[in-house]
Amino acid sequence: MRVAWLLLAAGLAFLPLRWLGWLDFLTGWLALGWLLVLPACGIIWLAAERYLNRAAGIDNDGIFFSGWHTRGWSALAAGSVLTAFYTGLYFGEDLVWPGSAHSLHDWLQAGLYQYFDPLARLLTGRVADKWFVYSTLYSYAVLLFGVRMLLKYRHQTYQVWRTLSVIFFQLSFAWLVPLWLQAMNQPGYYFSYWWPLKPEYLYPGIWLEWLGKQEGGFWGLYFLIFSAFISLIGVPVLTWYFGKRWYCSWVCGCGGLAETMGDPFRQLSQKSTRAWQIERWTIHTILLLIIAITILLWINSIYKGELLGAWSQAAARWYGFLIVSAFGGVIGVGFYPWLGSRIWCRYGCPMAAILGLIQRFYSRFRITTNGGQCISCGNCSTYCEMGIDVRWYAQRGQNIVRASCVGCGVCAAVCPRGVLRLENGPLLDRQGTEKNMVL
Amino acid sequence: MRSGPVLIIIGNGITGITAARYARQHHPQMRIRVISDESDYFFSRTALMYIFMGHMRLQDTEPYERGFYATNGIELLRARVVAIDPLQRSVRLDSNQSLEYDYLLIACGSRPRYFDWPGQDLNGVQGLYSLSDLKTLEDRFRGSRMQSAVIVGGGLIGIEMAEMLHSRNVAVQMLVRESGYWGNVLPAAESRLIEREIQRHGIQLHLQTGLQSIAAHLEDPDRVGAVITTTGQRLPCDFVGITAGVEPRLDCVDASGLAIDGGILVDPYQRTSAERVFAAGDCARLCDGGGNPAAIEQLWYTGRMQGQVAGRQIAALAWRDAGETGRVDQIDTSPYQRGFGFNSAKFFTREFHTYGQVPPEPESQQTWVWLSADMTRLLRLYWQVKADRTVLSGVNAIGIRLRHAVFDDWLGAGLAVPTVIHRLDQAIFEPEFGSGVVRLIQRSWYASRQQMADPLTAPEARYG
């Protein structure tokens, strides 16, 4: 166990030590290996020690005694580092040390990005830029903490399949495929992100770009058709059948990180009715905003900029800055250890808003509660990362049909009496009011 | 503060709060005051073990948001009721203050049973029922490490305590009076499965062994040092958990004049022998229409169900007393109906569901059990033979989640057992990507039925 901590510490110490000028002899692949492989070994070893000793069932022992899981100093420190990294990633060029010629970006370039050069050359033929580093670290986190999830939840088949799914989609469609496309001089297209989560995929500007590309014009057209099809047809149909979960906890990269790296923080989600009220306001406002911006851009494009000119462009830019970068990136991930893993998903993501509306009003998905068996213990509500008061429904014998439910299935997994089951079924009475065995 | 008749509820557990909710639902003006000596807010007693193990905090186990009570005009009072006076219609608190009521519901729950064992008052000996029991246990760990513990009584609370102590690396031994774990409720196969699970966690099980006395620590006469069992063994330990059952808590009704026999006697409408005084939950003992007392049911579920009845009955009575018969007609005033009975539990990692009549030694019933090869899952069906048909009467399941609504329907329809087996898929509540347990059970049933000569236990010719 001590060796595991040593490995983790050694891996994390790499960057600070290099900044101090030590460990010069580590270069190229050796340096990257130290930076990534050592902490991974440490973390997996620790997870194995913790979870493999345990018999069937999920081990949540001691979570509320641990500062790491309850906003203690270690969590706040980690959150600060994450937030700083995201800030540097998105806004690094603009942030300069007073009295220095170097920006935060330059500093990150020399102090972090350059270590990824060997991998970048292998996968893309170029040196590592910040987006390469970001997507690689992101995929690394999903894989590493995905292994932790598999160890912790290995007795729950639904959790195992779901975790394998998010790891797969992150490594393939959200990391390697875009890199491969870029290596072939195509746009780095993400097949697992669509409008409105990646709003530019339905912007007229990018469509013209795709259509305009001379070499491999086929790819551009393919992306265009795929983007339109998936956003307008694929998403509603899949959500009607499976609910929101097919995307939010099985495919989406944001969700993938939330379910893996964010799992230790899921109990920090805000549980109050007030938070639920706020979430409905913010998420639908952002949805209306992006719909308006998209329409504006199209109108602007059709009328050749006469009517709305710079407005639509500025609105799209501000949306990208505030909503996508600041909210989705910096706050969405940086604040995991403080506010839980699904802040963006719950309060901001317009994709989630659309999926949620379909799930709430016209989908076959529900979490069935098992008659009168609920003992109101509270495990389900405590471990719901979306802050849904699952217990409220279960103790009344009602099924859970909520717009924000991402179908992660952890509530059903931690329930000690087998009261909850995620399932797809007939639309008729899916809220379970007809055969209610409690009220 | 509401302005109508005053309802006082003694006890803020599942029974008292459910009654408060239903009374409020049917009588918006009633003034409802809930008194508890245990906690400020209703919490789920079933979750005490999870607080101890760090899965949740106390607040996480509270079924309703703290603002819920004020929003619904349910006043919460933290005090202990020492006496009730049905003639004066008042209750006296430990502060000597008297509160008047128009209607009273006693839902004060139960307490651990002690059997006058020598040494049972030593430090380090306690039950696990209330929040203060939990606090005492937590305080015990703050002082020094607990090396070893003996748990007296093989039932639901006993195994929960075993799991709690095990999570803190205490060496645990359990004394079980019966010949099998929870032998007065579970048949032998179920007991064996759970015993295996207990032992798999390194806990030593002493069957057919009871507690004789508790000996003091050699260096500290106020502290427990060892347990002497009924088989003469001396088991050194620094903690003794008393989990040999619970009994109704009756301290507030001592001199009240209410009819008491084990518990506060109530009719199927939760009415006690005193006018306008109701009782429900663990502390009550239901009598049938003819006044014959039934066994006391000390379950979360029956507490909830009795609370529902009590709340509705009290609201209806209040309207009736005010002459508002129209309002009475809007309330479902049916008496307490136990229905087919159901329960669930969790023994370490093994979940348990049960529906219907499930006696440990079936007398008028037939039974068939399926056990998985690794002895982690079990399904047992009980049936009666009526007019040349098999009629499902009960089911036990360990490690297999079953749908309550489906089995409730099947028990109501008196479904034939072969049909139950045939339709078993409909009754399974296992998560998606499940394990195919239904095929295994069905194959096993068909194989075993071929060996039976008796047509009433053989598969029926048609599947309905």
mmCIF file of N, CA and C in Angstrom, chain B residues 352-416:
data_model
loop_
_atom_site.group_PDB
_atom_site.id
_atom_site.type_symbol
_atom_site.label_atom_id
_atom_site.label_comp_id
_atom_site.label_asym_id
_atom_site.label_seq_id
_atom_site.Cartn_x
_atom_site.Cartn_y
_atom_site.Cartn_z
ATOM 1 N N PHE B 352 -32.444 -9.968 0.737
ATOM 2 C CA PHE B 352 -33.498 -10.932 1.036
ATOM 3 C C PHE B 352 -34.851 -10.290 0.791
ATOM 4 N N HIS B 353 -35.698 -10.963 0.007
ATOM 5 C CA HIS B 353 -37.074 -10.503 -0.215
ATOM 6 C C HIS B 353 -38.004 -11.630 0.184
ATOM 7 N N THR B 354 -39.138 -11.279 0.755
ATOM 8 C CA THR B 354 -40.106 -12.309 1.080
ATOM 9 C C THR B 354 -41.518 -11.776 0.914
ATOM 10 N N TYR B 355 -42.399 -12.622 0.385
ATOM 11 C CA TYR B 355 -43.801 -12.235 0.190
ATOM 12 C C TYR B 355 -44.682 -13.387 0.618
ATOM 13 N N GLY B 356 -45.809 -13.056 1.255
ATOM 14 C CA GLY B 356 -46.783 -14.078 1.619
ATOM 15 C C GLY B 356 -46.437 -14.780 2.923
ATOM 16 N N GLN B 357 -46.929 -15.999 3.051
ATOM 17 C CA GLN B 357 -46.692 -16.770 4.278
ATOM 18 C C GLN B 357 -45.450 -17.625 4.097
ATOM 19 N N VAL B 358 -44.489 -17.412 4.975
ATOM 20 C CA VAL B 358 -43.200 -18.082 4.792
ATOM 21 C C VAL B 358 -42.710 -18.701 6.097
ATOM 22 N N PRO B 359 -43.415 -19.704 6.613
ATOM 23 C CA PRO B 359 -43.016 -20.285 7.903
ATOM 24 C C PRO B 359 -41.711 -21.062 7.799
ATOM 25 N N PRO B 360 -40.936 -21.096 8.872
ATOM 26 C CA PRO B 360 -39.687 -21.854 8.833
ATOM 27 C C PRO B 360 -39.909 -23.355 8.711
ATOM 28 N N GLU B 361 -40.969 -23.842 9.372
ATOM 29 C CA GLU B 361 -41.291 -25.266 9.230
ATOM 30 C C GLU B 361 -42.702 -25.350 8.659
ATOM 31 N N PRO B 362 -42.805 -25.538 7.353
ATOM 32 C CA PRO B 362 -44.141 -25.533 6.746
ATOM 33 C C PRO B 362 -44.982 -26.696 7.275
ATOM 34 N N GLU B 363 -46.183 -26.410 7.723
ATOM 35 C CA GLU B 363 -47.034 -27.487 8.212
ATOM 36 C C GLU B 363 -48.093 -27.840 7.184
ATOM 37 N N SER B 364 -48.976 -26.863 6.903
ATOM 38 C CA SER B 364 -50.030 -27.155 5.942
ATOM 39 C C SER B 364 -49.608 -26.777 4.534
ATOM 40 N N GLN B 365 -48.315 -26.472 4.383
ATOM 41 C CA GLN B 365 -47.897 -26.039 3.066
ATOM 42 C C GLN B 365 -46.801 -26.929 2.527
ATOM 43 N N GLN B 366 -46.689 -26.945 1.198
ATOM 44 C CA GLN B 366 -45.590 -27.621 0.538
ATOM 45 C C GLN B 366 -44.563 -26.571 0.160
ATOM 46 N N THR B 367 -43.351 -27.028 -0.039
ATOM 47 C CA THR B 367 -42.329 -26.052 -0.374
ATOM 48 C C THR B 367 -41.278 -26.671 -1.271
ATOM 49 N N TRP B 368 -40.674 -25.838 -2.118
ATOM 50 C CA TRP B 368 -39.591 -26.248 -3.006
ATOM 51 C C TRP B 368 -38.566 -25.148 -3.021
ATOM 52 N N VAL B 369 -37.306 -25.533 -2.942
ATOM 53 C CA VAL B 369 -36.275 -24.509 -2.885
ATOM 54 C C VAL B 369 -35.225 -24.729 -3.959
ATOM 55 N N TRP B 370 -34.743 -23.660 -4.551
ATOM 56 C CA TRP B 370 -33.644 -23.690 -5.499
ATOM 57 C C TRP B 370 -32.470 -22.947 -4.898
ATOM 58 N N LEU B 371 -31.295 -23.550 -4.998
ATOM 59 C CA LEU B 371 -30.101 -22.926 -4.451
ATOM 60 C C LEU B 371 -29.071 -22.858 -5.566
ATOM 61 N N SER B 372 -28.410 -21.717 -5.734
ATOM 62 C CA SER B 372 -27.425 -21.619 -6.806
ATOM 63 C C SER B 372 -26.195 -22.456 -6.443
ATOM 64 N N ALA B 373 -25.437 -22.807 -7.460
ATOM 65 C CA ALA B 373 -24.283 -23.689 -7.241
ATOM 66 C C ALA B 373 -23.275 -23.077 -6.266
ATOM 67 N N ASP B 374 -23.106 -21.748 -6.328
ATOM 68 C CA ASP B 374 -22.139 -21.120 -5.428
ATOM 69 C C ASP B 374 -22.775 -20.705 -4.106
ATOM 70 N N MET B 375 -23.992 -21.142 -3.884
ATOM 71 C CA MET B 375 -24.705 -20.879 -2.625
ATOM 72 C C MET B 375 -24.794 -19.392 -2.296
ATOM 73 N N THR B 376 -25.018 -18.568 -3.332
ATOM 74 C CA THR B 376 -25.199 -17.153 -3.054
ATOM 75 C C THR B 376 -26.624 -16.693 -3.332
ATOM 76 N N ARG B 377 -27.396 -17.529 -4.040
ATOM 77 C CA ARG B 377 -28.767 -17.158 -4.372
ATOM 78 C C ARG B 377 -29.720 -18.309 -4.065
ATOM 79 N N LEU B 378 -30.918 -17.918 -3.693
ATOM 80 C CA LEU B 378 -31.904 -18.917 -3.286
ATOM 81 C C LEU B 378 -33.294 -18.428 -3.656
ATOM 82 N N LEU B 379 -34.141 -19.393 -4.072
ATOM 83 C CA LEU B 379 -35.546 -19.074 -4.281
ATOM 84 C C LEU B 379 -36.359 -20.205 -3.686
ATOM 85 N N ARG B 380 -37.297 -19.861 -2.824
ATOM 86 C CA ARG B 380 -38.161 -20.889 -2.234
ATOM 87 C C ARG B 380 -39.600 -20.495 -2.472
ATOM 88 N N LEU B 381 -40.373 -21.494 -2.958
ATOM 89 C CA LEU B 381 -41.806 -21.278 -3.139
ATOM 90 C C LEU B 381 -42.579 -22.100 -2.121
ATOM 91 N N TYR B 382 -43.606 -21.485 -1.592
ATOM 92 C CA TYR B 382 -44.533 -22.197 -0.714
ATOM 93 C C TYR B 382 -45.867 -22.290 -1.437
ATOM 94 N N TRP B 383 -46.532 -23.442 -1.289
ATOM 95 C CA TRP B 383 -47.883 -23.488 -1.827
ATOM 96 C C TRP B 383 -48.761 -24.389 -0.978
ATOM 97 N N GLN B 384 -50.050 -24.182 -1.139
ATOM 98 C CA GLN B 384 -51.033 -25.052 -0.496
ATOM 99 C C GLN B 384 -51.742 -25.821 -1.580
ATOM 100 N N VAL B 385 -52.269 -26.974 -1.196
ATOM 101 C CA VAL B 385 -53.020 -27.771 -2.154
ATOM 102 C C VAL B 385 -54.494 -27.577 -1.860
ATOM 103 N N LYS B 386 -55.198 -27.031 -2.831
ATOM 104 C CA LYS B 386 -56.634 -26.781 -2.631
ATOM 105 C C LYS B 386 -57.398 -27.286 -3.850
ATOM 106 N N ALA B 387 -58.292 -28.183 -3.599
ATOM 107 C CA ALA B 387 -59.152 -28.699 -4.661
ATOM 108 C C ALA B 387 -58.352 -29.110 -5.887
ATOM 109 N N ASP B 388 -57.373 -29.976 -5.653
ATOM 110 C CA ASP B 388 -56.566 -30.518 -6.743
ATOM 111 C C ASP B 388 -55.752 -29.488 -7.500
ATOM 112 N N ARG B 389 -55.526 -28.353 -6.877
ATOM 113 C CA ARG B 389 -54.683 -27.344 -7.510
ATOM 114 C C ARG B 389 -53.607 -26.916 -6.535
ATOM 115 N N THR B 390 -52.489 -26.504 -7.070
ATOM 116 C CA THR B 390 -51.478 -25.898 -6.209
ATOM 117 C C THR B 390 -51.756 -24.398 -6.193
ATOM 118 N N VAL B 391 -51.684 -23.812 -5.031
ATOM 119 C CA VAL B 391 -51.961 -22.382 -4.880
ATOM 120 C C VAL B 391 -50.768 -21.729 -4.205
ATOM 121 N N LEU B 392 -50.127 -20.823 -4.904
ATOM 122 C CA LEU B 392 -48.958 -20.129 -4.342
ATOM 123 C C LEU B 392 -49.343 -19.435 -3.045
ATOM 124 N N SER B 393 -48.545 -19.640 -1.998
ATOM 125 C CA SER B 393 -48.873 -18.959 -0.745
ATOM 126 C C SER B 393 -47.722 -18.136 -0.190
ATOM 127 N N GLY B 394 -46.505 -18.350 -0.722
ATOM 128 C CA GLY B 394 -45.409 -17.536 -0.203
ATOM 129 C C GLY B 394 -44.135 -17.741 -1.002
ATOM 130 N N VAL B 395 -43.197 -16.818 -0.845
ATOM 131 C CA VAL B 395 -41.914 -16.939 -1.542
ATOM 132 C C VAL B 395 -40.809 -16.280 -0.723
ATOM 133 N N ASN B 396 -39.666 -16.928 -0.661
ATOM 134 C CA ASN B 396 -38.443 -16.349 -0.092
ATOM 135 C C ASN B 396 -37.429 -16.235 -1.210
ATOM 136 N N ALA B 397 -36.656 -15.166 -1.215
ATOM 137 C CA ALA B 397 -35.598 -15.055 -2.214
ATOM 138 C C ALA B 397 -34.384 -14.410 -1.578
ATOM 139 N N ILE B 398 -33.238 -14.985 -1.830
ATOM 140 C CA ILE B 398 -31.987 -14.372 -1.379
ATOM 141 C C ILE B 398 -31.137 -14.132 -2.612
ATOM 142 N N GLY B 399 -30.636 -12.920 -2.778
ATOM 143 C CA GLY B 399 -29.780 -12.610 -3.908
ATOM 144 C C GLY B 399 -30.511 -12.514 -5.226
ATOM 145 N N ILE B 400 -31.824 -12.538 -5.176
ATOM 146 C CA ILE B 400 -32.625 -12.388 -6.395
ATOM 147 C C ILE B 400 -33.711 -11.364 -6.086
ATOM 148 N N ARG B 401 -33.673 -10.243 -6.805
ATOM 149 C CA ARG B 401 -34.678 -9.217 -6.541
ATOM 150 C C ARG B 401 -35.984 -9.595 -7.208
ATOM 151 N N LEU B 402 -37.062 -9.528 -6.430
ATOM 152 C CA LEU B 402 -38.387 -9.906 -6.938
ATOM 153 C C LEU B 402 -39.316 -8.700 -6.951
ATOM 154 N N ARG B 403 -40.220 -8.666 -7.907
ATOM 155 C CA ARG B 403 -41.174 -7.559 -8.002
ATOM 156 C C ARG B 403 -42.329 -7.743 -7.020
ATOM 157 N N HIS B 404 -42.452 -6.805 -6.124
ATOM 158 C CA HIS B 404 -43.500 -6.831 -5.109
ATOM 159 C C HIS B 404 -44.885 -6.876 -5.751
ATOM 160 N N ALA B 405 -45.129 -5.981 -6.705
ATOM 161 C CA ALA B 405 -46.469 -5.884 -7.303
ATOM 162 C C ALA B 405 -46.869 -7.192 -7.980
ATOM 163 N N VAL B 406 -45.919 -7.820 -8.647
ATOM 164 C CA VAL B 406 -46.232 -9.053 -9.362
ATOM 165 C C VAL B 406 -46.576 -10.171 -8.379
ATOM 166 N N PHE B 407 -45.768 -10.342 -7.351
ATOM 167 C CA PHE B 407 -46.072 -11.400 -6.395
ATOM 168 C C PHE B 407 -47.339 -11.102 -5.607
ATOM 169 N N ASP B 408 -47.606 -9.834 -5.359
ATOM 170 C CA ASP B 408 -48.855 -9.470 -4.695
ATOM 171 C C ASP B 408 -50.034 -9.921 -5.558
ATOM 172 N N ASP B 409 -49.939 -9.678 -6.868
ATOM 173 C CA ASP B 409 -50.990 -10.123 -7.800
ATOM 174 C C ASP B 409 -51.111 -11.640 -7.793
ATOM 175 N N TRP B 410 -49.972 -12.323 -7.874
ATOM 176 C CA TRP B 410 -49.987 -13.782 -7.963
ATOM 177 C C TRP B 410 -50.538 -14.422 -6.704
ATOM 178 N N LEU B 411 -50.202 -13.835 -5.567
ATOM 179 C CA LEU B 411 -50.746 -14.360 -4.315
ATOM 180 C C LEU B 411 -52.249 -14.117 -4.274
ATOM 181 N N GLY B 412 -52.654 -12.953 -4.745
ATOM 182 C CA GLY B 412 -54.083 -12.638 -4.765
ATOM 183 C C GLY B 412 -54.861 -13.551 -5.690
ATOM 184 N N ALA B 413 -54.238 -13.905 -6.815
ATOM 185 C CA ALA B 413 -54.912 -14.770 -7.778
ATOM 186 C C ALA B 413 -54.793 -16.231 -7.404
ATOM 187 N N GLY B 414 -54.015 -16.532 -6.391
ATOM 188 C CA GLY B 414 -53.794 -17.926 -6.013
ATOM 189 C C GLY B 414 -53.208 -18.700 -7.181
ATOM 190 N N LEU B 415 -52.216 -18.115 -7.815
ATOM 191 C CA LEU B 415 -51.659 -18.702 -9.025
ATOM 192 C C LEU B 415 -51.065 -20.082 -8.763
ATOM 193 N N ALA B 416 -51.234 -20.966 -9.736
ATOM 194 C CA ALA B 416 -50.665 -22.307 -9.600
ATOM 195 C C ALA B 416 -49.151 -22.214 -9.718
#
